Structures are given as structure tokens and as C-alpha cells.
PDB file of C-alpha atoms in Angstrom:
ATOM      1  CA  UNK A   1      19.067   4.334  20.644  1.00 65.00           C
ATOM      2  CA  UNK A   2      20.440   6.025  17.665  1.00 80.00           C
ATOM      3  CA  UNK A   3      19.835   5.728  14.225  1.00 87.00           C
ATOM      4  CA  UNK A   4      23.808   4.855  12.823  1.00 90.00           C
ATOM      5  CA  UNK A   5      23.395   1.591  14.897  1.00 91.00           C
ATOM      6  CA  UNK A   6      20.436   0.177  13.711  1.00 92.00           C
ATOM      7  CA  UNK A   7      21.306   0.882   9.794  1.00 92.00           C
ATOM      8  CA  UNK A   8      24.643  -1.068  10.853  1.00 94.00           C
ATOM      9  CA  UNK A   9      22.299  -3.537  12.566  1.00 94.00           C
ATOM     10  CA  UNK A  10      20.201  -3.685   9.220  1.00 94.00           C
ATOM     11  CA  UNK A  11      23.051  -3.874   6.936  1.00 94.00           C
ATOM     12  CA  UNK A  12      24.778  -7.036   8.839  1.00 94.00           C
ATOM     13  CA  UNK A  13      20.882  -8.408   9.235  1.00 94.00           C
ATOM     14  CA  UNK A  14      20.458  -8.593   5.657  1.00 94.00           C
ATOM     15  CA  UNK A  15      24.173  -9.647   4.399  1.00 94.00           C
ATOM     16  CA  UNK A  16      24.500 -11.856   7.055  1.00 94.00           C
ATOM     17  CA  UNK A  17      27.970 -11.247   6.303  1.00 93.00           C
ATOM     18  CA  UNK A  18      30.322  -8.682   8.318  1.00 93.00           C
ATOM     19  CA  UNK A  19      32.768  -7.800   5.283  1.00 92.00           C
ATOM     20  CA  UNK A  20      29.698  -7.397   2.622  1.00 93.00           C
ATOM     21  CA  UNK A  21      27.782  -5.236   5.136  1.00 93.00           C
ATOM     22  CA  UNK A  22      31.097  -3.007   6.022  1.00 93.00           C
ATOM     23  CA  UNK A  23      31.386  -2.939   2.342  1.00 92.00           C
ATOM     24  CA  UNK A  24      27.573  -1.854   1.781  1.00 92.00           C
ATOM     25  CA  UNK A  25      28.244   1.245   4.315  1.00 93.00           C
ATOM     26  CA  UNK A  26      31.386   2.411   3.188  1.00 92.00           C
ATOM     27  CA  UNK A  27      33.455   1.316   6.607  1.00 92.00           C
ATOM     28  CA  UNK A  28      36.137  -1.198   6.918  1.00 92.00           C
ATOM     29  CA  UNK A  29      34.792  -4.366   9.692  1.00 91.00           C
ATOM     30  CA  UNK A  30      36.354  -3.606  12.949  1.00 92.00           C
ATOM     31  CA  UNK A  31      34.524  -0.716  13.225  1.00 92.00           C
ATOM     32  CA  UNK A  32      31.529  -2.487  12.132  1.00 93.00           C
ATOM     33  CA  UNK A  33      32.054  -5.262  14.403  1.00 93.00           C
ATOM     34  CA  UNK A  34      32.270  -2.814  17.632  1.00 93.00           C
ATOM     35  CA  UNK A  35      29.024  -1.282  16.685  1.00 93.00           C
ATOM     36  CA  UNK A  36      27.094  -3.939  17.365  1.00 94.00           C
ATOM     37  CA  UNK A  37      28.426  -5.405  19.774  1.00 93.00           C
ATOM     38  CA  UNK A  38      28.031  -1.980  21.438  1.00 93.00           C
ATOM     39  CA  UNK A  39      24.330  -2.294  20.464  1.00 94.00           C
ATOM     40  CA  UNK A  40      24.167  -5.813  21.828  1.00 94.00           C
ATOM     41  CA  UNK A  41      25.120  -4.838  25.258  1.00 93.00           C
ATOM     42  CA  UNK A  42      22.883  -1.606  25.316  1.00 92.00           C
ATOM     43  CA  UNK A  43      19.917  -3.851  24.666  1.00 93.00           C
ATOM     44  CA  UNK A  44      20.983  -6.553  26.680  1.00 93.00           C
ATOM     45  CA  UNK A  45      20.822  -9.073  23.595  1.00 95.00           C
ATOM     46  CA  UNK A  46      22.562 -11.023  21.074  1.00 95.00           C
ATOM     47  CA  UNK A  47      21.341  -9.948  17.781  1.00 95.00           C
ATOM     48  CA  UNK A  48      23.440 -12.921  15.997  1.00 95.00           C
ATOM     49  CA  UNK A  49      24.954 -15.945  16.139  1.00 94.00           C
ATOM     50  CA  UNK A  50      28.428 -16.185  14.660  1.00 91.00           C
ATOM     51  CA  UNK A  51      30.868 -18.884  14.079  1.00 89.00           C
ATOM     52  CA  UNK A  52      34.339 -18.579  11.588  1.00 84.00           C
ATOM     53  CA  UNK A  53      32.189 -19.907   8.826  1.00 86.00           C
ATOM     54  CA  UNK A  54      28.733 -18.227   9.105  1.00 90.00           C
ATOM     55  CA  UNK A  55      26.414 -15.289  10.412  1.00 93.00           C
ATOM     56  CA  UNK A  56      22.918 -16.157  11.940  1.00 94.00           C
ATOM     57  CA  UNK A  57      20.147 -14.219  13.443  1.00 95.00           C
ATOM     58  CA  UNK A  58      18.714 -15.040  16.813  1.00 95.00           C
ATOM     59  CA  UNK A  59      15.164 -14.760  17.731  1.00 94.00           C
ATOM     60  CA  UNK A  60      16.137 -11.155  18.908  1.00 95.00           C
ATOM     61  CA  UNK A  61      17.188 -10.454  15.785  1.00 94.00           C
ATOM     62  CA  UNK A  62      14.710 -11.271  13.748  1.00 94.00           C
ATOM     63  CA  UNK A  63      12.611  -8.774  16.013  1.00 93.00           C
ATOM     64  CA  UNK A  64      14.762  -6.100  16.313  1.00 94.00           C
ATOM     65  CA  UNK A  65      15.451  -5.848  11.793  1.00 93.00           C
ATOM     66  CA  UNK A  66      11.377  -5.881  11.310  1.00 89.00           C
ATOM     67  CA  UNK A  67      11.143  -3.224  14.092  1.00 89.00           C
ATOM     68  CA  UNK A  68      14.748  -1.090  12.880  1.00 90.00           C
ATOM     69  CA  UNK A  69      13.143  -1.306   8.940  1.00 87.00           C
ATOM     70  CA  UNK A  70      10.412   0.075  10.402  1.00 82.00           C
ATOM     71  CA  UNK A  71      12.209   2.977  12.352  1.00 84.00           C
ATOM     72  CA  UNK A  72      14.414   4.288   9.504  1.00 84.00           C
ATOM     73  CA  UNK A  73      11.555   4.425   6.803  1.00 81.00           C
ATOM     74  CA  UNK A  74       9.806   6.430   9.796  1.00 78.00           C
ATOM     75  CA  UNK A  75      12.915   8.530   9.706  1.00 81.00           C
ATOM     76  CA  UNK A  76      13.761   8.899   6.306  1.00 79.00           C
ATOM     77  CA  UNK A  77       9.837   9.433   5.822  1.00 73.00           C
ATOM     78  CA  UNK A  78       9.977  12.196   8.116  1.00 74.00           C
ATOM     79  CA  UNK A  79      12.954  14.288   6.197  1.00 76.00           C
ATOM     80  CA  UNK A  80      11.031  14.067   2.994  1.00 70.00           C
ATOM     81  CA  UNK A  81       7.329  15.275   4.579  1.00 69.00           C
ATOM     82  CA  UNK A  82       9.802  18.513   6.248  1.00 73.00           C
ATOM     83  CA  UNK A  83      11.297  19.043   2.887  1.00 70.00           C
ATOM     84  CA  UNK A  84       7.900  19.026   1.284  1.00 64.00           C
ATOM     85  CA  UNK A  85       6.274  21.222   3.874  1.00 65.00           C
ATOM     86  CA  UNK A  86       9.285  23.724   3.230  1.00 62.00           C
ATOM     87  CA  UNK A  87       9.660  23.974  -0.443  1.00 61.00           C
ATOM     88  CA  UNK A  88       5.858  24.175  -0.701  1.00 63.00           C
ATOM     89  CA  UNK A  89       2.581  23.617   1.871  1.00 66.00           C
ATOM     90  CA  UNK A  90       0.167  21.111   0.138  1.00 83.00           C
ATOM     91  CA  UNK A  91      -1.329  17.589   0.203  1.00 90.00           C
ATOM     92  CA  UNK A  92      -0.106  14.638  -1.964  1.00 92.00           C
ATOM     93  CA  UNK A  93      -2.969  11.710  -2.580  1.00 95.00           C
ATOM     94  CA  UNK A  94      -2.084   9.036  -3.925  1.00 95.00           C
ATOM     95  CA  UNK A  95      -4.829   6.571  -5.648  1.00 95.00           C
ATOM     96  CA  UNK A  96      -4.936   4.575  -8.674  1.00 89.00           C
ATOM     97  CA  UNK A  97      -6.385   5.756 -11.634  1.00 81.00           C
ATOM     98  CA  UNK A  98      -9.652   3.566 -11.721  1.00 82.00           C
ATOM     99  CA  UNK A  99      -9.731   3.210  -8.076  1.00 87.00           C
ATOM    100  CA  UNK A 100     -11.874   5.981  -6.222  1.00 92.00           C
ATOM    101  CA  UNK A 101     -15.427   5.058  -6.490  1.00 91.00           C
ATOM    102  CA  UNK A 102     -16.014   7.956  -8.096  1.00 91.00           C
ATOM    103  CA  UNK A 103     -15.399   9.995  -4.757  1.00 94.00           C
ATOM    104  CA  UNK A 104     -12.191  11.883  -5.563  1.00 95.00           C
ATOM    105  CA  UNK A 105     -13.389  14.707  -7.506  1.00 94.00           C
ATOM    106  CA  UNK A 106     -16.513  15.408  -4.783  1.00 95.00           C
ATOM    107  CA  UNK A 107     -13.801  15.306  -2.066  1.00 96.00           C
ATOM    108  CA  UNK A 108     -11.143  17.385  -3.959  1.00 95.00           C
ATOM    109  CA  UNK A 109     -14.016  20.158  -4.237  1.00 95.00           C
ATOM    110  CA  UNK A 110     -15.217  19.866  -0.817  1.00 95.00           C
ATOM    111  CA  UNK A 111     -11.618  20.030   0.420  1.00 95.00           C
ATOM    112  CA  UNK A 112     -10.954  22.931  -1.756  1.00 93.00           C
ATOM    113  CA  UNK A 113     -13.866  25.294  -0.340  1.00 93.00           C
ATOM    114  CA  UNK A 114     -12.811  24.466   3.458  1.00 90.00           C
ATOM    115  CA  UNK A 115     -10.966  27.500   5.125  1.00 88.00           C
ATOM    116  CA  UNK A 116      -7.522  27.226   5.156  1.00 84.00           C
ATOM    117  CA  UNK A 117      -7.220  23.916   2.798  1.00 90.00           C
ATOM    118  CA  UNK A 118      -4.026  23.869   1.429  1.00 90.00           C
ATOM    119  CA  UNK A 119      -3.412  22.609  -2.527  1.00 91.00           C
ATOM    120  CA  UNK A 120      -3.486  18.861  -3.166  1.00 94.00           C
ATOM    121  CA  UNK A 121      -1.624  17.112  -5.443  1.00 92.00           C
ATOM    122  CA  UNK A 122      -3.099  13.621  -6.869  1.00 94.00           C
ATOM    123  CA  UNK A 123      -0.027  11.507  -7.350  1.00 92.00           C
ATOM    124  CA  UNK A 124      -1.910   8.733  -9.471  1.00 91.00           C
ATOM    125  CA  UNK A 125      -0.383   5.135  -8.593  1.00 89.00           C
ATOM    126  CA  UNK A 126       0.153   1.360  -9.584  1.00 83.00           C
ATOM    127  CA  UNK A 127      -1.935  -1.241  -7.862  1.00 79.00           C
ATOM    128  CA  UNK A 128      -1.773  -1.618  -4.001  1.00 83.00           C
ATOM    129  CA  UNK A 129       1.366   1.503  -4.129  1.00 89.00           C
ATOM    130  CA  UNK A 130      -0.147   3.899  -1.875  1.00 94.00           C
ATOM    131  CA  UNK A 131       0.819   2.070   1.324  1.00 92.00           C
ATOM    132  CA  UNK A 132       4.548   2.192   0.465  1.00 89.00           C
ATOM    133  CA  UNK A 133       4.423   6.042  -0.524  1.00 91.00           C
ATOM    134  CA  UNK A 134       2.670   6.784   2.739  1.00 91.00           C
ATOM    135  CA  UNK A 135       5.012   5.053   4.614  1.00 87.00           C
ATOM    136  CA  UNK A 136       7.999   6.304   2.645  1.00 84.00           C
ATOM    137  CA  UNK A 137       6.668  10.121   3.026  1.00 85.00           C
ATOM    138  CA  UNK A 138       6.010  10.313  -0.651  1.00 87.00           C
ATOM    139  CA  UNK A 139       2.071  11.035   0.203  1.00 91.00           C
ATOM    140  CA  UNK A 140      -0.051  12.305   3.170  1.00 91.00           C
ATOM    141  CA  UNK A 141      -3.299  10.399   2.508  1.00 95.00           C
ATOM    142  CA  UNK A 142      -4.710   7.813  -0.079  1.00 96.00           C
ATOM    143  CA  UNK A 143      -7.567   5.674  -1.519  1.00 96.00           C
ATOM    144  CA  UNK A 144      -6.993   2.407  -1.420  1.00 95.00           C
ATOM    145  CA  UNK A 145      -8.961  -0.952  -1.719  1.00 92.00           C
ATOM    146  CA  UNK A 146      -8.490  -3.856   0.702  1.00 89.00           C
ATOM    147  CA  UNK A 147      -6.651  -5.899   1.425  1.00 88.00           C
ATOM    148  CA  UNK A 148      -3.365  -3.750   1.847  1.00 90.00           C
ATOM    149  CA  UNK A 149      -0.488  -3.645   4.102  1.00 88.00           C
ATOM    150  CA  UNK A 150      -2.245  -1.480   6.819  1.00 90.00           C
ATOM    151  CA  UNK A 151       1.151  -1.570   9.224  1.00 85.00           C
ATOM    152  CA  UNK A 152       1.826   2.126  10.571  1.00 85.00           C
ATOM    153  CA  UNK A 153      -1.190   3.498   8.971  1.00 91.00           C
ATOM    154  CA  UNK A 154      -4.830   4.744  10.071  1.00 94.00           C
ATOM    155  CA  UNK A 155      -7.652   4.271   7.784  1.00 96.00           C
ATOM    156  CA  UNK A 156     -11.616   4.730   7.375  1.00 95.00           C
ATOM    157  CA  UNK A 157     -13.659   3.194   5.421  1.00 96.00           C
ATOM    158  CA  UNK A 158     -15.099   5.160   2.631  1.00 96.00           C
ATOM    159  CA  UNK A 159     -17.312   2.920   0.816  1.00 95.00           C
ATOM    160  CA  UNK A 160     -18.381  -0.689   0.638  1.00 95.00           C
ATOM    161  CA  UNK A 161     -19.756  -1.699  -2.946  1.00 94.00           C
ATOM    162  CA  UNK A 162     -21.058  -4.770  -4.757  1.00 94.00           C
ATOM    163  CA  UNK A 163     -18.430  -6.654  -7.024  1.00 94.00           C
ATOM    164  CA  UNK A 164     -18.927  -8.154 -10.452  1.00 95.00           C
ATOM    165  CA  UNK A 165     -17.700 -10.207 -12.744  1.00 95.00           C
ATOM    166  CA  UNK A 166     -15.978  -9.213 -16.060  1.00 95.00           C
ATOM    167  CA  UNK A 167     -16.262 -11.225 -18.930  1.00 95.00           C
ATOM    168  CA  UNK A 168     -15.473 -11.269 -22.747  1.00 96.00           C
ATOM    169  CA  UNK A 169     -19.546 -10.518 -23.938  1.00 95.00           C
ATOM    170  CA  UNK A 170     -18.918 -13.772 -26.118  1.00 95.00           C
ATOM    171  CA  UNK A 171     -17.921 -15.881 -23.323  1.00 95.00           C
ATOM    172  CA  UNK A 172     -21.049 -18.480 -22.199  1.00 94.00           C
ATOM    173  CA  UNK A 173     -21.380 -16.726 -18.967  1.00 94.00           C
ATOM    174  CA  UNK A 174     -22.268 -14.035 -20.143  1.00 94.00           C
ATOM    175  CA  UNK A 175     -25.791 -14.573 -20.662  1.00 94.00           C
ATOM    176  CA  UNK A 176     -26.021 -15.197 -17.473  1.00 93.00           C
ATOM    177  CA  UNK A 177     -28.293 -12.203 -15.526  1.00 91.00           C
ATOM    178  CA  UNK A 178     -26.523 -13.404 -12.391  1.00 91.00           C
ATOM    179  CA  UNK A 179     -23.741 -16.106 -11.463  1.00 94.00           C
ATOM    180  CA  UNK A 180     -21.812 -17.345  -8.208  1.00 94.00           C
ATOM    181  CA  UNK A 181     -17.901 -17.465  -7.406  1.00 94.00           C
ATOM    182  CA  UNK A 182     -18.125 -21.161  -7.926  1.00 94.00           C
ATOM    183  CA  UNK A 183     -19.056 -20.765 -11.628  1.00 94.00           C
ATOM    184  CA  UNK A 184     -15.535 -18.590 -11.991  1.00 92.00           C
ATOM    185  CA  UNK A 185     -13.777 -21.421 -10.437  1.00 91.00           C
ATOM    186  CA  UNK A 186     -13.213 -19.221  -7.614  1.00 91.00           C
ATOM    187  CA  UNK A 187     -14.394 -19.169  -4.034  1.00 91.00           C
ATOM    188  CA  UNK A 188     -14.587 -16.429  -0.941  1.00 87.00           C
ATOM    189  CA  UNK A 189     -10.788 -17.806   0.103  1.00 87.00           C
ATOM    190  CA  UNK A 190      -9.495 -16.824  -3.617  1.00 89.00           C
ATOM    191  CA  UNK A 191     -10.934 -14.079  -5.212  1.00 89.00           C
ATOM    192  CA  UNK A 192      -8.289 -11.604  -3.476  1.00 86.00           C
ATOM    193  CA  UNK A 193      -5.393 -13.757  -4.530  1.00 84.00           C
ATOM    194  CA  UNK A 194      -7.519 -14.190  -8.356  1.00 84.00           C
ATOM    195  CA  UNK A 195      -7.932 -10.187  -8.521  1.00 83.00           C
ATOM    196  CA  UNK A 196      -4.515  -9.420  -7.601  1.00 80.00           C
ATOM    197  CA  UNK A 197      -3.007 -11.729 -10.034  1.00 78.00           C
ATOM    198  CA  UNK A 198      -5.375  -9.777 -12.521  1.00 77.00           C
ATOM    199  CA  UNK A 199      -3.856  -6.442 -12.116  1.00 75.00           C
ATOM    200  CA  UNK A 200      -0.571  -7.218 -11.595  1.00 71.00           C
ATOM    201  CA  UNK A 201      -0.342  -9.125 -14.835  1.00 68.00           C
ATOM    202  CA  UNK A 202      -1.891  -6.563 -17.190  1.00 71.00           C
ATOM    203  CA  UNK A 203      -1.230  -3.441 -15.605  1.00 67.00           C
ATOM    204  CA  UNK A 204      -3.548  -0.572 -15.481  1.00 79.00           C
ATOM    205  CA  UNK A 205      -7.533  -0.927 -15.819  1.00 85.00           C
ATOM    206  CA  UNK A 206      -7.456  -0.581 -19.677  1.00 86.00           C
ATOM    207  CA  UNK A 207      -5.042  -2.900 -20.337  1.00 88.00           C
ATOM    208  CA  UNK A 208      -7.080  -5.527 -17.986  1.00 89.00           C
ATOM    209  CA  UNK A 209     -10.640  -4.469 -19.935  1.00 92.00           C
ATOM    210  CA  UNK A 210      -8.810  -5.392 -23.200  1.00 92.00           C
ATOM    211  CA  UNK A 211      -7.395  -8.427 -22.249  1.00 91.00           C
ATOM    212  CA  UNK A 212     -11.184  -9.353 -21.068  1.00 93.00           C
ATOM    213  CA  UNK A 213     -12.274  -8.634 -24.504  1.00 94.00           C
ATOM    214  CA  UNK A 214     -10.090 -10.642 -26.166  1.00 93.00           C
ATOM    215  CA  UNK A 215     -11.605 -13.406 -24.067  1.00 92.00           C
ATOM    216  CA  UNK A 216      -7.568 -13.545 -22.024  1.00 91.00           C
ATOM    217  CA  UNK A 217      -9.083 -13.349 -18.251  1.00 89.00           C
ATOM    218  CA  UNK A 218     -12.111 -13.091 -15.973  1.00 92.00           C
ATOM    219  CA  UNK A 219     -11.466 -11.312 -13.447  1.00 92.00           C
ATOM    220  CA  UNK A 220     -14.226  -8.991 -10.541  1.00 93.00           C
ATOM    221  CA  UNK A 221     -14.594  -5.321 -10.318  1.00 92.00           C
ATOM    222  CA  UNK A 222     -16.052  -3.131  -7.843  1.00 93.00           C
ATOM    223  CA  UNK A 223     -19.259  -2.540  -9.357  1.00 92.00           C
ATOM    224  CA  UNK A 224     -19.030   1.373  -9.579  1.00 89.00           C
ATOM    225  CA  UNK A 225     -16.414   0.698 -12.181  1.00 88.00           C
ATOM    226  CA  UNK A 226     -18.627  -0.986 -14.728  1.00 87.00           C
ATOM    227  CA  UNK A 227     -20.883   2.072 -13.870  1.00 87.00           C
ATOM    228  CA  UNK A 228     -17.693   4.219 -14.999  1.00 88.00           C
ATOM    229  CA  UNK A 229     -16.167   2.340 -17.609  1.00 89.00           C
ATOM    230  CA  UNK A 230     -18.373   0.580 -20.163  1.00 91.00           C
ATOM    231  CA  UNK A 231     -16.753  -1.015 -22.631  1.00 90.00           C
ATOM    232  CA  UNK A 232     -17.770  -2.922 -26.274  1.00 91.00           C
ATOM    233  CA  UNK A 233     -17.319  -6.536 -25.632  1.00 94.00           C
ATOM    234  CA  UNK A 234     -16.792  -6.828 -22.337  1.00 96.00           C
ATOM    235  CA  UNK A 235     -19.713  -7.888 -20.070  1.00 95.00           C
ATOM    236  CA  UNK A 236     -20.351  -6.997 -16.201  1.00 96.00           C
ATOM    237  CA  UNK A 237     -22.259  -9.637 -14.716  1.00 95.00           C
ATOM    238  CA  UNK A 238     -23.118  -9.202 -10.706  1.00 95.00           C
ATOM    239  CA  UNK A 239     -21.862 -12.699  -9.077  1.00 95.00           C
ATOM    240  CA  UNK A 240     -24.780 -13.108  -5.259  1.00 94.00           C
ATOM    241  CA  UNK A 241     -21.543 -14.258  -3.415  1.00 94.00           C
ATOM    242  CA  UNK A 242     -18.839 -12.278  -4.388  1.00 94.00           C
ATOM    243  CA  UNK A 243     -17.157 -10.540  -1.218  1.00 93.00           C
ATOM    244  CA  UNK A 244     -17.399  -6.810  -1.412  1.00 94.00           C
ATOM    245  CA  UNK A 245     -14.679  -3.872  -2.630  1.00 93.00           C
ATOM    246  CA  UNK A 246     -13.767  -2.255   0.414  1.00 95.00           C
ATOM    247  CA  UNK A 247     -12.231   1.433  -0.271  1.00 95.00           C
ATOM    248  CA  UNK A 248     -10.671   3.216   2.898  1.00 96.00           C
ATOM    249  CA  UNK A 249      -8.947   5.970   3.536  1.00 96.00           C
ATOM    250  CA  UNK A 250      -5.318   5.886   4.719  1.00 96.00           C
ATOM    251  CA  UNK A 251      -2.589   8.060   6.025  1.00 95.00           C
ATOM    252  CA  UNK A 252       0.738   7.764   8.505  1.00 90.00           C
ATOM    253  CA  UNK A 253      -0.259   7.509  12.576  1.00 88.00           C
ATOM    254  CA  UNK A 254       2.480   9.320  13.214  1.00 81.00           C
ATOM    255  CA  UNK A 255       0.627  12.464  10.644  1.00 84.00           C
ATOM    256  CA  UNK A 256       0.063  15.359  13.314  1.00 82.00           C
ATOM    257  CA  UNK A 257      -0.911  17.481  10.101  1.00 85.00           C
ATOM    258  CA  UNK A 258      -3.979  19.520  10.479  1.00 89.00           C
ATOM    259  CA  UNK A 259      -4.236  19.933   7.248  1.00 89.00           C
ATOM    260  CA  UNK A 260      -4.324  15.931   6.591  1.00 91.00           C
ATOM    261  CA  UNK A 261      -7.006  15.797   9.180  1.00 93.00           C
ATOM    262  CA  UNK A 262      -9.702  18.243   7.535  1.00 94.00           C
ATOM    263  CA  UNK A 263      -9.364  16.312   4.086  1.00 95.00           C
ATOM    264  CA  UNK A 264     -10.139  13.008   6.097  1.00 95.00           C
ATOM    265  CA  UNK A 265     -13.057  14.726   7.858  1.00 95.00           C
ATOM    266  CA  UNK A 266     -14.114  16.123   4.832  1.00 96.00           C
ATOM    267  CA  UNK A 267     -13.763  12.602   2.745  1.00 96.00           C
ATOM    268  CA  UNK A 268     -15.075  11.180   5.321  1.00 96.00           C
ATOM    269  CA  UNK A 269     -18.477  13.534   4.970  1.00 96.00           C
ATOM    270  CA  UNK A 270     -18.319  12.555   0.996  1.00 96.00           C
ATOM    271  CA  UNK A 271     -18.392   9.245   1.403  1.00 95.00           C
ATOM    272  CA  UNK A 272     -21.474   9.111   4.234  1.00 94.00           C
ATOM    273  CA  UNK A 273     -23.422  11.941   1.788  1.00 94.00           C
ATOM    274  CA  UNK A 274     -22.838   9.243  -1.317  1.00 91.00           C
ATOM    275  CA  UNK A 275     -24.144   6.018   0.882  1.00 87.00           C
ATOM    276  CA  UNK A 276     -27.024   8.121   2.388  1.00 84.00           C
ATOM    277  CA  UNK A 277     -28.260   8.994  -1.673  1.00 74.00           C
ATOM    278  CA  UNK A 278     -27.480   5.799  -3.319  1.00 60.00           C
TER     279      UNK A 278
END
């Protein structure tokens, strides 16, 4: 199977139209038309359902656009990892600012004193954007919390860490030596959902601590950042039932770069040397 027929295949999937998807590719219908029907009798399948009025999926088709989506960001992945590799041999890691555990620099100068490492590049990234640029060939390997969109990917864990809760040091929780979900109006089901909502809404970790302080959210940190990052008038508070931050390591299945693999081996080293002294 090519690649021209399944971007066809995508185009029609998503217009759902045969004159907007022509017009999306730059061909007139007829030709558009042909394709996949050509692609329908290869497979063996009808990929839609079309009457004068309207364009459908089938069942078939539903399968065959999530696995063709996949398959061209594979390819177009591919073409920017070879045009990377030629212009220049290094390592891109992507990880948010605030969201290492305080392993990057230890693995970054581990890395560095391994024969034959190559440069890395840390391509610093908005919250829960390191699957896309792995799968998009925009980075090799990245730190990333759970939960994330682990499809195409391998990962290890790197650490597993206490959360807490963050609070405005005037709020009346505050006092508090210890709390449970429950008193945050939040339960095991909802704190992913709650912490999401969090950093999506205010951005980057400062802008969330100052919101805090100003008394405009509660929200739970992995406890390593209120090691990191303390802060006048805002209060870290551990919470007994909190689930923990879960920080892996993650890069494409299809990688076959060696140099990809020593900087997971040697991350991976990091990490067990940090659990085994804390």
C-alpha cells in the first residue's frame, strides 16, 4: 500500500465530502474518486458509504483513518529525524520546564561523559507536548508525567514520588500538617482530570504558583517540586491518599538509534542511583 492513497483516503475521511477533499489536495474529483475505489478493491473493503446527498464511513473506515493517521505521521516523522541526522548528529529532549524531578541535569552529565554520546538539545515544552513531538519526529526521547498518550511509544519509568497539595498559605487548610483528597473535594477518579485542568488554564508552573497565592486554585504537585520551588504564600501540604506522580521516559518504537538507546540506559541508571539514596 502506498502512501498517495491513504492521504486521499484521509482527506475524503475527514471532509466526508468528495469535492472539499479534491479541493484540499489540489486534484479535481474523478481522479479522486478512482483512487479509492482502487484502494477499496486492493483491501477488499468499502471504506464509505455514499448516497447523492451524503458521505459516510463504514466500520472499515473508521479503522483504516485511525491506522492511515497513524502511518503518515510515522512517515512524515521519519523525513524530519533523516533531515536532522543529516544537517547535524544530536539528541532532542523534550520536557517541561518544572517537570524532571530534578533528574535532567544528572542525566545530561552522565550522558555527556559516555563514549561516543552525541550533543543533546533540551527542547523545553508545554504540558503533556512531548508525546506529539515524538511522534511527529520533532524529539528522540522525553520526560513526561502520566497519564499521556503512550500510542507508538516505549517508556520506563524513572521515578515514582509523593504528591501534595498547593494552597494559598492563608487558605484554612493550610494549617493542616496533613489532609486527604476528600478535603480538596477531589477523589482518586479526579485528581488527573483536577491537575490537568490546572495547567492548562494557567500555563507554565509560575503562572499556576501565583494564581495559588492569590488564593485562585488548589491544585497537587509532585512533591520534588515544592522541594524545588518554594514560594512566599503558597503552602505544600502532603495529602495520605493522593495517587503518586509517575515520570517515565519515552521515545518512538520504531527509534533504531543507538545513540537514543545509551541516554535511556544511562537515565535509566540516574533514576535507580536517585531511588537507591533517597
Amino acid at each position: 500500500m502506498e502512501s498517495r492513497p491513504l492521504r486521499y483516503f484521509v482527506a475524503v475521511a475527514e471532509e466526508l465530502n468528495f469535492a472539499r477533499a479534491a479541493e484540499r489536495l489540489g486534484i479535481s474529483p474523478p481522479p479522486l474518486s478512482r483512487a479509492i475505489r482502487r484502494l477499496e478493491a486492493e483491501l477488499g473493503v468499502t471504506l464509505f458509504e455514499r448516497t447523492t446527498h451524503s458521505v459516510t464511513r463504514t466500520p472499515a473506515g473508521d479503522v483504516l483513518l485511525a491506522e492511515a493517521r497513524v502511518v503518515l505521521d510515522a512517515l512524515e516523522a521519519a523525513g524530519r529525524r533523516t533531515r536532522r541526522a543529516a544537517a547535524e548528529p544530536k539528541l532532542v529532549l523534550a520536557v517541561k520546564a518544572d517537570g524532571d524531578a530534578g533528574l535532567l541535569e544528572p542525566i545530561l552529565t552522565r550522558y555527556a561523559a559516555e563514549p561516543g554520546s552525541v550533543p543533546v538539545a533540551v527542547r523545553l515544552c508545554g504540558w503533556q507536548e512531548q508525546p506529539r513531538l515524538l511522534r511527529g519526529g520533532e524529539a528522540d526521547v522525553a520526560l513526561v508525567h502520566a497519564p499521556f498518550d503512550g500510542a507508538g511509544l516505549d517508556t520506563e519509568t524513572l521515578a515514582v514520588e509523593p504528591r501534595v497539595a498547593v494552597l494559598a498559605s492563608n487558605h484554612p487548610l493550610a494549617s493542616r500538617d496533613r489532609m486527604e483528597l476528600a478535603d480538596l473535594g477531589l477523589n482518586a477518579g479526579t485528581v488527573d482530570r483536577h491537575i490537568d485542568g490546572a495547567r492548562r488554564g494557567h500555563g507554565d508552573l509560575a503562572q499556576v504558583l501565583t494564581a495559588v497565592s492569590l488564593g485562585e486554585v488548589v491544585t497537587l504537585l509532585p512533591a520534588s517540586v515544592a522541594a524545588r520551588y518554594p514560594r512566599p504564600g503558597v503552602a505544600y501540604r502532603p495529602v495520605s491518599d493522593a495517587p503518586p506522580a509517575v515520570l517515565s521516559l519515552a521515545w518512538p518504537q520504531q527509534s533504531r538509534s543507538t545513540a537514543t538507546a545509551a541516554l535511556v540506559r544511562t537515565a535509566t541508571a540516574v533514576a535507580e542511583e536517585a531511588r537507591d539514596g533517597a
